[in-house]
Amino acid sequence: MSSDAELIGRSLRGDTSAFVEVIRRHETAIGNYLARRVGRQAAEDVLGDVWVAAYESRATYDRSYPEARPWLYGVALNRLRRHWRSEPAEQPAPDLTRLAHDWDPWPAVDARVDVQAPLRRALARLKPEEREVLGLVAWEDLTVAEAGRVLDIPAGTARRLLHQARKALREAPEVAALLQVPTT
Amino acid sequence: MDEMDLMKKLSDVPSPSPEAYDRARAVLETAVAEPVDTVVRPKRWFSWPRAGVAAVGAAAVAATVVMGVTGGSAPTGTSTEAASPVVESPLVKLASEVKAAAAQPGDSSLVIATKTAPDNSRHVYYTLYTDKGQIFTGDSTTLASSVTRNDDQATPYNAKVMAAAREAANGDVEKARIAMITAANNALGVGLDPAAADKAWADTQAEVAETFRKLGKEVPAPRPRPTGKELENRINNHLWSNATYALVVGAANTEVRAGVLKLLATIKEVTVGETDLDGQRVLTITASPDILGGNASAVLTLNADNGLPIRDEVFPAKDSPQPSKHAVVSYESSRVSLADVAAGKI
């Protein structure tokens, strides 16, 4: 079976079905990733955008990586950021550049995921990049290095962020209670 | 149980429906199935992705044709309809100066494009065009590896537009003009006799219908042949689209740049102005909505002394029911050595 990288290479040479095959392989994983972040309905709305964005940027795919799933998470994350930013605001944002940098989808996620309230509260206190690495590793079963690829950060940085996130969670009183371990 | 086990308990959410996956794939298949030009060619900077995403239906196909990325439209019937003499223009004068200037060092053109999306996010894109015709793309961190892996992105379309630009710089401008107009395909039948032009038109109509059939969508009614001014606008749309594409791929190649300037000078709907931008003398080349599908005008700003592109800006057309969004791309171009790029020195 051809690797994702080989299929993307064929797609760049004009094989129109090759890229669709890549998407078929990973659509469930990416669909669930989107649903975990924006809910099912919004995930369904943006899924087609994600595929087209991936298709249009496939020339930038680093074909030294055989599997494209981490790359597709990155494309999906970028589309999600645009999706949130493009939602109508009640008041015009005074400084869109700053808004873009401070963008943080997780409060919305927290509101939608109505389980384990204590854990959600603890997650909300993490830094956005810590939560993203944690989510990619815990929910998407990526390695830390792959999570780094998704976020376009070095593997060492991703490892540090995961370590910080896990430590902060363990030390959060509400999580510690769930784990039934002392907080000291 | 640790904190990672707790996290996994949050992972179960309702997945998208099977129908949603089918719809999303159909959107992709529509984008992929657009005629070959859009598959092999980087998208136009002023064509935002969402325009392509919505491209399901005859209206969308018509729009992309006018934007010059599918090229499928009407034949001319005669070659003379495509002909347009090179008029005396500041662009022709500048092209002569570019051609006469001393040879620049290096063996490749590097163009760094910076696009600010409507959400204010910045996208920087490097395009390296070697004098041998290879094209490497990426960003500041990936371009070198693209070169070392010999990940040449040049396509037949690229070769055609660059050859047409060189032909305009060095040889027959009218021949080059037809080559540039037809670089993606010749559904317009430019330069063909009436019978061959009729066939080109019919073949394209059949291709469009087949694409819609494959996607399980309603086949749009065949469109009538544009004639007269509409036909001329479509021809000039292809010329503008393909020539400006060649420029932003290989701007720091003297022949490509000079040739593109001469070709743009042949479009009547293009006006040239001169002004100052940040203290430097620039030429503004404005394409009217007539040749951009009616929804936008475009202003290409060049350094008036060397012809290098500085900015490409799209403005919504005032009278359009669906005006394009304002968009800006800035360019920095330079001559570089392929070896230096491979070594990460750029």
Short mmCIF file of C-alpha atoms in Angstrom, two decimals:
data_model
loop_
_atom_site.label_atom_id
_atom_site.label_comp_id
_atom_site.label_asym_id
_atom_site.label_seq_id
_atom_site.Cartn_x
_atom_site.Cartn_y
_atom_site.Cartn_z
CA MET A 1 0.00 0.00 0.00
CA SER A 2 1.30 3.43 -0.90
CA SER A 3 2.24 5.75 1.94
CA ASP A 4 0.43 9.04 2.36
CA ALA A 5 3.58 10.81 1.22
CA GLU A 6 3.65 8.77 -1.99
CA LEU A 7 0.00 9.53 -2.65
CA ILE A 8 0.57 13.24 -2.11
CA GLY A 9 3.49 13.06 -4.53
CA ARG A 10 1.22 11.39 -7.11
CA SER A 11 -1.38 14.07 -6.49
CA LEU A 12 1.18 16.76 -7.24
CA ARG A 13 1.93 15.03 -10.53
CA GLY A 14 -1.73 15.21 -11.54
CA ASP A 15 -3.26 12.01 -10.14
CA THR A 16 -6.56 13.51 -9.02
CA SER A 17 -7.71 10.48 -7.03
CA ALA A 18 -4.56 10.09 -4.95
CA PHE A 19 -5.28 12.93 -2.56
CA VAL A 20 -8.85 11.79 -2.01
CA GLU A 21 -7.41 8.44 -0.93
CA VAL A 22 -5.26 10.19 1.67
CA ILE A 23 -8.35 11.91 3.02
CA ARG A 24 -10.34 8.67 3.16
CA ARG A 25 -7.65 7.20 5.38
CA HIS A 26 -7.78 9.94 7.96
CA GLU A 27 -11.22 11.53 7.71
CA THR A 28 -12.62 9.86 10.83
CA ALA A 29 -9.66 10.89 12.98
CA ILE A 30 -9.77 14.46 11.75
CA GLY A 31 -13.56 14.61 11.97
CA ASN A 32 -13.44 13.50 15.61
CA TYR A 33 -10.65 15.97 16.32
CA LEU A 34 -12.81 18.78 14.98
CA ALA A 35 -15.87 17.57 16.86
CA ARG A 36 -13.95 17.53 20.14
CA ARG A 37 -13.07 21.15 19.64
CA VAL A 38 -16.13 22.76 18.10
CA GLY A 39 -18.90 20.24 18.44
CA ARG A 40 -20.40 17.98 15.84
CA GLN A 41 -22.36 20.53 13.84
CA ALA A 42 -19.51 22.99 13.39
CA ALA A 43 -17.14 20.12 12.65
CA GLU A 44 -19.40 19.03 9.82
CA ASP A 45 -19.46 22.60 8.52
CA VAL A 46 -15.70 23.04 8.34
CA LEU A 47 -14.62 19.53 7.30
CA GLY A 48 -14.82 20.27 3.58
CA ASP A 49 -12.83 23.48 4.11
CA VAL A 50 -10.13 21.46 5.82
CA TRP A 51 -9.82 19.03 2.92
CA VAL A 52 -9.62 21.80 0.34
CA ALA A 53 -7.08 23.72 2.44
CA ALA A 54 -4.98 20.58 2.74
CA TYR A 55 -5.25 19.93 -0.98
CA GLU A 56 -4.21 23.46 -1.85
CA SER A 57 -1.21 23.33 0.46
CA ARG A 58 -0.11 19.80 -0.35
CA ALA A 59 2.97 21.07 -2.17
CA THR A 60 4.34 22.15 1.20
CA TYR A 61 3.94 18.68 2.71
CA ASP A 62 7.27 17.30 3.83
CA ARG A 63 7.29 13.95 2.11
CA SER A 64 10.01 12.60 4.35
CA TYR A 65 7.10 11.83 6.71
CA PRO A 66 5.21 8.80 5.37
CA GLU A 67 2.02 9.45 7.36
CA ALA A 68 0.04 12.63 6.81
CA ARG A 69 -2.26 12.49 9.83
CA PRO A 70 -0.25 14.90 12.02
CA TRP A 71 -0.03 17.33 9.10
CA LEU A 72 -3.79 17.11 8.61
CA TYR A 73 -4.34 17.92 12.29
CA GLY A 74 -2.25 21.05 11.73
CA VAL A 75 -4.30 22.04 8.69
CA ALA A 76 -7.49 21.40 10.66
CA LEU A 77 -6.25 23.51 13.56
CA ASN A 78 -5.49 26.41 11.21
CA ARG A 79 -8.93 26.16 9.65
CA LEU A 80 -10.50 26.08 13.11
CA ARG A 81 -8.69 29.28 14.02
CA ARG A 82 -10.06 30.93 10.92
CA HIS A 83 -13.49 29.53 11.63
CA TRP A 84 -13.54 31.13 15.06
CA ARG A 85 -12.11 34.39 13.88
CA SER A 86 -14.64 34.61 11.06
CA GLU A 87 -17.65 34.16 13.32
CA PRO A 88 -19.57 37.43 13.49
CA ALA A 89 -18.62 39.48 16.50
CA GLU A 90 -21.08 41.73 18.27
CA GLN A 91 -18.48 44.46 18.44
CA PRO A 92 -15.67 45.03 15.96
CA ALA A 93 -12.38 43.84 17.36
CA PRO A 94 -10.18 46.89 17.97
CA ASP A 95 -6.96 45.08 17.15
CA LEU A 96 -7.27 42.01 15.02
CA THR A 97 -3.59 41.22 15.12
CA ARG A 98 -3.64 40.98 18.87
CA LEU A 99 -6.85 39.02 18.74
CA ALA A 100 -5.25 36.49 16.42
CA HIS A 101 -2.32 35.96 18.74
CA ASP A 102 -4.48 35.66 21.81
CA TRP A 103 -6.97 33.37 20.19
CA ASP A 104 -7.91 30.53 22.46
CA PRO A 105 -10.62 28.02 21.56
CA TRP A 106 -10.58 26.06 24.76
CA PRO A 107 -13.18 27.96 26.76
CA ALA A 108 -15.60 27.07 23.96
CA VAL A 109 -14.51 23.48 24.15
CA ASP A 110 -15.01 23.47 27.86
CA ALA A 111 -18.54 24.75 27.49
CA ARG A 112 -19.37 21.99 25.04
CA VAL A 113 -17.83 19.10 26.85
CA ASP A 114 -20.07 18.71 29.81
CA VAL A 115 -18.28 15.96 31.67
CA GLN A 116 -15.69 15.87 34.36
CA ALA A 117 -16.23 19.47 35.43
CA PRO A 118 -13.27 19.50 37.80
CA LEU A 119 -10.92 18.41 35.07
CA ARG A 120 -12.36 21.00 32.72
CA ARG A 121 -11.74 23.71 35.27
CA ALA A 122 -8.16 22.59 35.65
CA LEU A 123 -7.69 22.45 31.89
CA ALA A 124 -8.98 25.99 31.58
CA ARG A 125 -6.11 27.22 33.70
CA LEU A 126 -3.46 25.73 31.43
CA LYS A 127 -1.74 27.81 28.80
CA PRO A 128 -3.33 27.34 25.34
CA GLU A 129 -0.25 25.67 23.88
CA GLU A 130 -0.02 23.31 26.85
CA ARG A 131 -3.64 22.28 26.39
CA GLU A 132 -3.15 21.75 22.66
CA VAL A 133 -0.18 19.43 23.12
CA LEU A 134 -1.99 17.60 25.90
CA GLY A 135 -5.10 17.15 23.76
CA LEU A 136 -3.16 15.92 20.76
CA VAL A 137 -1.34 13.32 22.84
CA ALA A 138 -4.22 12.24 25.07
CA TRP A 139 -7.07 12.36 22.58
CA GLU A 140 -5.51 11.92 19.18
CA ASP A 141 -2.92 9.34 20.24
CA LEU A 142 -0.08 11.29 18.71
CA THR A 143 3.46 11.07 19.95
CA VAL A 144 4.93 14.20 21.43
CA ALA A 145 7.06 14.67 18.31
CA GLU A 146 3.97 14.38 16.12
CA ALA A 147 2.16 16.92 18.28
CA GLY A 148 5.13 19.21 17.71
CA ARG A 149 4.71 18.75 13.96
CA VAL A 150 1.03 19.69 14.21
CA LEU A 151 1.84 22.87 16.08
CA ASP A 152 5.00 23.60 14.10
CA ILE A 153 7.19 23.60 17.17
CA PRO A 154 10.28 21.52 17.97
CA ALA A 155 9.73 18.14 19.60
CA GLY A 156 11.67 19.30 22.65
CA THR A 157 9.34 22.24 23.11
CA ALA A 158 6.30 19.99 22.74
CA ARG A 159 7.77 17.64 25.33
CA ARG A 160 8.30 20.51 27.77
CA LEU A 161 4.76 21.77 27.21
CA LEU A 162 3.31 18.32 27.82
CA HIS A 163 5.36 17.95 30.98
CA GLN A 164 4.16 21.33 32.23
CA ALA A 165 0.56 20.52 31.37
CA ARG A 166 0.61 17.16 33.13
CA LYS A 167 2.33 18.59 36.18
CA ALA A 168 -0.16 21.45 36.40
CA LEU A 169 -3.06 19.02 36.14
CA ARG A 170 -1.68 16.69 38.79
CA GLU A 171 -1.15 19.60 41.13
CA ALA A 172 -4.59 21.10 40.59
CA PRO A 173 -6.64 20.40 43.75
CA GLU A 174 -9.74 19.25 41.87
CA VAL A 175 -7.72 16.82 39.74
CA ALA A 176 -5.76 15.61 42.69
CA ALA A 177 -9.06 14.81 44.36
CA LEU A 178 -10.15 12.83 41.33
CA LEU A 179 -6.91 10.94 41.39
CA GLN A 180 -7.16 10.52 45.14
CA VAL A 181 -3.60 11.60 45.70
CA PRO A 182 -2.27 14.24 48.05
CA THR A 183 -1.72 17.68 46.56
CA THR A 184 1.47 18.41 48.44
CA MET B 1 -5.15 6.03 36.94
CA ASP B 2 -3.29 9.23 36.18
CA GLU B 3 -4.15 12.58 34.62
CA MET B 4 -3.81 11.18 31.09
CA ASP B 5 -6.44 8.54 31.86
CA LEU B 6 -8.73 11.30 33.09
CA MET B 7 -8.13 13.23 29.89
CA LYS B 8 -9.18 10.26 27.79
CA LYS B 9 -12.53 10.28 29.55
CA LEU B 10 -13.20 13.63 27.91
CA SER B 11 -12.44 12.35 24.46
CA ASP B 12 -15.80 10.80 23.58
CA VAL B 13 -17.96 13.21 21.60
CA PRO B 14 -20.54 12.67 18.86
CA SER B 15 -18.67 12.20 15.59
CA PRO B 16 -19.69 13.83 12.33
CA SER B 17 -22.30 11.81 10.48
CA PRO B 18 -21.39 9.55 7.55
CA GLU B 19 -23.30 11.95 5.30
CA ALA B 20 -21.10 14.81 6.52
CA TYR B 21 -17.99 12.88 5.53
CA ASP B 22 -19.53 12.26 2.10
CA ARG B 23 -20.33 15.95 1.68
CA ALA B 24 -16.85 17.02 2.73
CA ARG B 25 -15.28 14.58 0.29
CA ALA B 26 -17.56 15.87 -2.46
CA VAL B 27 -16.30 19.40 -1.78
CA LEU B 28 -12.74 18.14 -2.08
CA GLU B 29 -13.50 16.14 -5.21
CA THR B 30 -15.00 19.23 -6.78
CA ALA B 31 -11.86 21.21 -6.04
CA VAL B 32 -9.69 18.38 -7.33
CA ALA B 33 -11.78 17.86 -10.42
CA GLU B 34 -11.52 21.42 -11.62
CA PRO B 35 -9.61 21.28 -14.88
CA VAL B 36 -5.96 20.46 -14.77
CA ASP B 37 -4.74 24.02 -14.43
CA THR B 38 -5.94 24.37 -10.86
CA VAL B 39 -4.44 21.03 -9.94
CA VAL B 40 -0.91 21.70 -11.06
CA ARG B 41 -0.68 25.38 -10.44
CA PRO B 42 -0.44 27.24 -7.14
CA LYS B 43 -3.65 29.08 -6.58
CA ARG B 44 -3.82 32.70 -7.50
CA TRP B 45 -2.98 34.83 -4.56
CA PHE B 46 -6.12 36.86 -4.97
CA SER B 47 -8.31 33.80 -5.17
CA TRP B 48 -9.13 33.03 -1.57
CA PRO B 49 -9.70 29.40 -0.73
CA ARG B 50 -13.33 29.87 0.18
CA ALA B 51 -14.10 30.85 -3.38
CA GLY B 52 -12.86 27.44 -4.44
CA VAL B 53 -14.63 25.66 -1.63
CA ALA B 54 -17.95 26.98 -2.82
CA ALA B 55 -17.23 25.93 -6.37
CA VAL B 56 -20.07 23.47 -6.75
CA GLY B 57 -22.28 24.38 -9.64
CA ALA B 58 -22.28 26.05 -12.94
CA ALA B 59 -21.95 29.53 -11.54
CA ALA B 60 -18.77 28.62 -9.76
CA VAL B 61 -17.32 27.00 -12.82
CA ALA B 62 -18.13 30.09 -14.81
CA ALA B 63 -16.43 32.25 -12.20
CA THR B 64 -13.24 30.23 -12.22
CA VAL B 65 -13.16 30.33 -15.98
CA VAL B 66 -13.25 34.08 -15.88
CA MET B 67 -10.52 34.17 -13.27
CA GLY B 68 -8.41 32.36 -15.79
CA VAL B 69 -7.70 29.24 -13.81
CA THR B 70 -9.78 26.79 -15.77
CA GLY B 71 -9.52 28.43 -19.09
CA GLY B 72 -12.57 26.69 -20.51
CA SER B 73 -14.63 29.06 -22.50
CA ALA B 74 -15.26 30.26 -25.99
CA PRO B 75 -13.22 29.97 -29.11
CA THR B 76 -12.29 33.04 -31.02
CA GLY B 77 -13.23 31.70 -34.39
CA THR B 78 -10.31 33.56 -35.87
CA SER B 79 -6.81 34.21 -34.79
CA THR B 80 -7.10 37.91 -35.49
CA GLU B 81 -9.48 38.41 -32.57
CA ALA B 82 -6.63 37.62 -30.20
CA ALA B 83 -4.24 39.97 -31.87
CA SER B 84 -3.36 43.19 -30.19
CA PRO B 85 -0.40 45.29 -31.15
CA VAL B 86 2.20 46.37 -28.64
CA VAL B 87 1.48 50.00 -28.02
CA GLU B 88 4.06 52.44 -26.85
CA SER B 89 3.88 52.11 -23.12
CA PRO B 90 6.00 52.82 -20.06
CA LEU B 91 6.02 49.08 -19.62
CA VAL B 92 7.69 48.52 -22.98
CA LYS B 93 10.26 51.17 -22.16
CA LEU B 94 10.89 49.57 -18.78
CA ALA B 95 11.16 46.15 -20.38
CA SER B 96 13.90 47.44 -22.67
CA GLU B 97 15.77 48.87 -19.69
CA VAL B 98 15.44 45.62 -17.77
CA LYS B 99 16.74 43.65 -20.73
CA ALA B 100 19.66 46.03 -21.25
CA ALA B 101 20.71 46.11 -17.60
CA ALA B 102 23.89 44.35 -16.53
CA ALA B 103 23.54 40.66 -15.77
CA GLN B 104 22.82 39.95 -12.15
CA PRO B 105 24.80 37.40 -10.15
CA GLY B 106 23.35 34.09 -9.08
CA ASP B 107 21.56 31.37 -10.97
CA SER B 108 18.05 31.64 -9.57
CA SER B 109 15.21 34.04 -8.84
CA LEU B 110 13.86 34.13 -5.31
CA VAL B 111 10.49 35.74 -4.69
CA ILE B 112 9.22 36.07 -1.14
CA ALA B 113 5.50 36.71 -1.07
CA THR B 114 3.78 37.91 2.07
CA LYS B 115 0.04 37.74 2.12
CA THR B 116 -2.17 39.12 4.83
CA ALA B 117 -5.40 37.17 4.96
CA PRO B 118 -8.72 38.82 5.76
CA ASP B 119 -8.31 37.66 9.36
CA ASN B 120 -4.98 39.55 9.47
CA SER B 121 -2.91 36.39 9.71
CA ARG B 122 0.30 36.59 7.68
CA HIS B 123 1.42 33.94 5.24
CA VAL B 124 4.93 34.01 3.80
CA TYR B 125 5.71 31.90 0.75
CA TYR B 126 9.09 31.46 -0.93
CA THR B 127 9.35 30.62 -4.62
CA LEU B 128 12.72 29.80 -6.12
CA TYR B 129 12.87 29.70 -9.91
CA THR B 130 16.19 28.55 -11.30
CA ASP B 131 17.56 29.67 -14.64
CA LYS B 132 17.22 26.02 -15.71
CA GLY B 133 13.47 26.12 -15.08
CA GLN B 134 13.19 24.27 -11.77
CA ILE B 135 10.80 25.60 -9.14
CA PHE B 136 11.23 25.03 -5.43
CA THR B 137 8.78 26.32 -2.88
CA GLY B 138 8.47 26.56 0.87
CA ASP B 139 9.08 29.02 3.63
CA SER B 140 12.16 30.30 5.38
CA THR B 141 12.66 27.00 7.15
CA THR B 142 11.60 24.51 4.46
CA LEU B 143 12.95 25.96 1.22
CA ALA B 144 16.47 24.61 1.73
CA SER B 145 15.23 21.07 2.30
CA SER B 146 13.01 21.37 -0.77
CA VAL B 147 16.14 22.08 -2.81
CA THR B 148 18.29 19.38 -1.21
CA ARG B 149 15.51 16.83 -1.79
CA ASN B 150 15.28 18.08 -5.38
CA ASP B 151 11.55 18.52 -4.87
CA ASP B 152 11.07 20.31 -8.16
CA GLN B 153 7.53 21.67 -8.40
CA ALA B 154 7.76 22.86 -11.99
CA THR B 155 4.87 21.68 -14.13
CA PRO B 156 4.23 21.82 -17.86
CA TYR B 157 2.13 24.89 -17.18
CA ASN B 158 5.05 26.59 -15.48
CA ALA B 159 7.31 25.76 -18.40
CA LYS B 160 4.79 27.22 -20.84
CA VAL B 161 4.28 30.54 -19.09
CA MET B 162 8.00 31.02 -18.59
CA ALA B 163 8.73 30.13 -22.21
CA ALA B 164 6.06 32.57 -23.35
CA ALA B 165 7.59 35.33 -21.24
CA ARG B 166 11.06 34.64 -22.62
CA GLU B 167 9.68 34.59 -26.15
CA ALA B 168 8.16 38.02 -25.55
CA ALA B 169 11.46 39.32 -24.22
CA ASN B 170 13.59 37.95 -27.02
CA GLY B 171 11.42 37.28 -30.05
CA ASP B 172 7.96 37.61 -31.47
CA VAL B 173 5.65 39.36 -29.02
CA GLU B 174 2.46 38.37 -30.85
CA LYS B 175 3.50 34.71 -30.91
CA ALA B 176 4.42 34.99 -27.23
CA ARG B 177 1.08 36.59 -26.48
CA ILE B 178 -0.86 33.67 -27.92
CA ALA B 179 1.42 31.23 -26.09
CA MET B 180 0.79 33.01 -22.80
CA ILE B 181 -2.98 33.17 -23.34
CA THR B 182 -3.13 29.46 -24.10
CA ALA B 183 -0.61 28.27 -21.51
CA ALA B 184 -3.24 26.48 -19.41
CA ASN B 185 -5.27 25.24 -22.35
CA ASN B 186 -6.79 26.62 -25.48
CA ALA B 187 -10.48 26.18 -24.93
CA LEU B 188 -10.85 29.72 -26.21
CA GLY B 189 -9.45 28.60 -29.53
CA VAL B 190 -7.04 31.50 -29.75
CA GLY B 191 -4.94 31.31 -32.86
CA LEU B 192 -6.96 28.46 -34.35
CA ASP B 193 -8.99 28.38 -37.51
CA PRO B 194 -12.78 28.51 -37.04
CA ALA B 195 -13.33 24.75 -37.31
CA ALA B 196 -10.59 23.94 -34.81
CA ALA B 197 -11.85 26.66 -32.50
CA ASP B 198 -15.34 25.15 -32.63
CA LYS B 199 -13.92 21.78 -31.68
CA ALA B 200 -11.93 23.26 -28.79
CA TRP B 201 -15.08 24.88 -27.47
CA ALA B 202 -17.16 21.72 -27.80
CA ASP B 203 -14.49 19.56 -26.17
CA THR B 204 -14.31 21.87 -23.17
CA GLN B 205 -18.06 21.90 -22.77
CA ALA B 206 -18.04 18.11 -22.81
CA GLU B 207 -15.26 18.00 -20.19
CA VAL B 208 -17.18 20.29 -17.86
CA ALA B 209 -20.33 18.20 -18.25
CA GLU B 210 -18.39 15.00 -17.58
CA THR B 211 -16.90 16.45 -14.42
CA PHE B 212 -20.32 17.28 -13.06
CA ARG B 213 -21.65 13.85 -14.01
CA LYS B 214 -18.78 12.16 -12.15
CA LEU B 215 -19.60 14.17 -9.08
CA GLY B 216 -23.26 13.21 -9.32
CA LYS B 217 -24.28 16.81 -9.72
CA GLU B 218 -26.70 18.42 -12.13
CA VAL B 219 -24.96 19.10 -15.41
CA PRO B 220 -25.10 22.80 -16.22
CA ALA B 221 -26.63 23.84 -19.50
CA PRO B 222 -24.05 24.48 -22.21
CA ARG B 223 -23.02 28.09 -22.19
CA PRO B 224 -23.28 30.11 -25.38
CA ARG B 225 -20.09 31.24 -26.98
CA PRO B 226 -19.05 34.65 -25.87
CA THR B 227 -18.34 36.96 -28.71
CA GLY B 228 -17.13 40.47 -29.23
CA LYS B 229 -16.13 42.36 -26.10
CA GLU B 230 -16.89 39.45 -23.76
CA LEU B 231 -14.57 37.21 -25.72
CA GLU B 232 -11.87 39.86 -25.75
CA ASN B 233 -12.19 40.26 -21.98
CA ARG B 234 -11.78 36.53 -21.45
CA ILE B 235 -8.72 36.42 -23.63
CA ASN B 236 -7.20 39.32 -21.73
CA ASN B 237 -8.14 37.66 -18.46
CA HIS B 238 -6.05 34.65 -19.41
CA LEU B 239 -3.19 36.88 -20.52
CA TRP B 240 -3.23 38.93 -17.31
CA SER B 241 -3.60 35.89 -15.07
CA ASN B 242 -0.87 33.83 -16.71
CA ALA B 243 1.59 36.69 -17.23
CA THR B 244 1.32 38.01 -13.68
CA TYR B 245 1.67 34.44 -12.43
CA ALA B 246 4.92 34.11 -14.38
CA LEU B 247 6.12 37.36 -12.85
CA VAL B 248 5.52 36.34 -9.25
CA VAL B 249 7.19 32.98 -9.83
CA GLY B 250 10.30 34.23 -11.60
CA ALA B 251 10.50 37.99 -11.08
CA ALA B 252 14.25 38.12 -10.58
CA ASN B 253 14.86 36.42 -13.90
CA THR B 254 15.54 39.27 -16.32
CA GLU B 255 14.03 37.62 -19.39
CA VAL B 256 10.88 36.56 -17.60
CA ARG B 257 10.37 39.99 -16.11
CA ALA B 258 11.01 41.89 -19.34
CA GLY B 259 8.74 39.56 -21.28
CA VAL B 260 5.88 39.88 -18.82
CA LEU B 261 6.11 43.67 -18.96
CA LYS B 262 5.87 43.62 -22.74
CA LEU B 263 2.90 41.26 -22.64
CA LEU B 264 1.01 43.31 -20.07
CA ALA B 265 1.52 46.33 -22.30
CA THR B 266 -0.64 44.67 -24.95
CA ILE B 267 -3.79 44.69 -22.80
CA LYS B 268 -5.97 47.71 -23.50
CA GLU B 269 -7.84 47.35 -20.21
CA VAL B 270 -4.61 47.77 -18.28
CA THR B 271 -3.63 51.29 -17.32
CA VAL B 272 -0.22 52.36 -16.12
CA GLY B 273 0.46 55.12 -13.60
CA GLU B 274 3.51 56.40 -11.83
CA THR B 275 3.76 57.42 -8.19
CA ASP B 276 5.95 57.26 -5.11
CA LEU B 277 5.74 54.48 -2.57
CA ASP B 278 7.80 54.75 0.58
CA GLY B 279 10.21 57.06 -1.17
CA GLN B 280 10.74 54.97 -4.28
CA ARG B 281 9.40 55.57 -7.76
CA VAL B 282 6.86 52.92 -8.71
CA LEU B 283 4.61 52.03 -11.60
CA THR B 284 1.05 50.99 -10.85
CA ILE B 285 -0.48 48.61 -13.37
CA THR B 286 -4.23 48.49 -12.97
CA ALA B 287 -6.42 45.78 -14.45
CA SER B 288 -10.06 46.77 -14.71
CA PRO B 289 -12.92 44.56 -13.50
CA ASP B 290 -13.77 43.93 -17.16
CA ILE B 291 -10.92 41.44 -17.42
CA LEU B 292 -11.19 40.08 -13.88
CA GLY B 293 -14.66 38.66 -14.01
CA GLY B 294 -16.41 41.85 -12.94
CA ASN B 295 -15.95 41.41 -9.20
CA ALA B 296 -12.56 43.02 -8.65
CA SER B 297 -9.89 45.25 -10.00
CA ALA B 298 -6.21 44.60 -9.42
CA VAL B 299 -3.26 46.90 -9.01
CA LEU B 300 0.21 45.49 -9.52
CA THR B 301 2.90 47.81 -8.20
CA LEU B 302 6.38 47.55 -9.67
CA ASN B 303 9.65 49.26 -8.93
CA ALA B 304 9.83 51.83 -11.74
CA ASP B 305 13.58 51.43 -12.12
CA ASN B 306 13.92 47.67 -12.34
CA GLY B 307 10.40 46.28 -12.84
CA LEU B 308 10.50 44.03 -9.79
CA PRO B 309 7.06 43.47 -8.23
CA ILE B 310 6.40 45.17 -4.91
CA ARG B 311 2.73 44.59 -4.31
CA ASP B 312 -0.34 43.00 -5.84
CA GLU B 313 -3.58 44.37 -4.50
CA VAL B 314 -7.15 43.38 -5.25
CA PHE B 315 -10.01 45.79 -4.74
CA PRO B 316 -13.71 44.90 -4.70
CA ALA B 317 -15.59 46.17 -7.73
CA LYS B 318 -18.15 48.76 -6.67
CA ASP B 319 -20.89 47.67 -9.00
CA SER B 320 -20.56 43.95 -8.44
CA PRO B 321 -23.31 42.04 -6.63
CA GLN B 322 -20.59 39.74 -5.26
CA PRO B 323 -17.50 41.94 -4.95
CA SER B 324 -14.21 40.25 -4.17
CA LYS B 325 -12.60 40.85 -0.82
CA HIS B 326 -9.75 43.31 -0.57
CA ALA B 327 -6.44 41.44 -0.60
CA VAL B 328 -2.79 42.42 -0.63
CA VAL B 329 0.34 40.46 -1.39
CA SER B 330 3.76 42.03 -0.96
CA TYR B 331 6.81 40.79 -2.84
CA GLU B 332 10.54 40.90 -2.32
CA SER B 333 12.65 39.55 -5.15
CA SER B 334 16.34 38.88 -5.46
CA ARG B 335 18.93 36.91 -7.39
CA VAL B 336 20.36 34.05 -5.38
CA SER B 337 22.54 31.01 -5.82
CA LEU B 338 20.85 27.62 -5.71
CA ALA B 339 23.84 26.26 -3.78
CA ASP B 340 23.45 28.97 -1.16
CA VAL B 341 19.78 28.15 -0.74
CA ALA B 342 20.56 24.44 -0.39
CA ALA B 343 23.17 25.31 2.22
CA GLY B 344 20.62 27.26 4.21
CA LYS B 345 22.40 30.57 3.65
CA ILE B 346 19.30 32.41 2.46
#
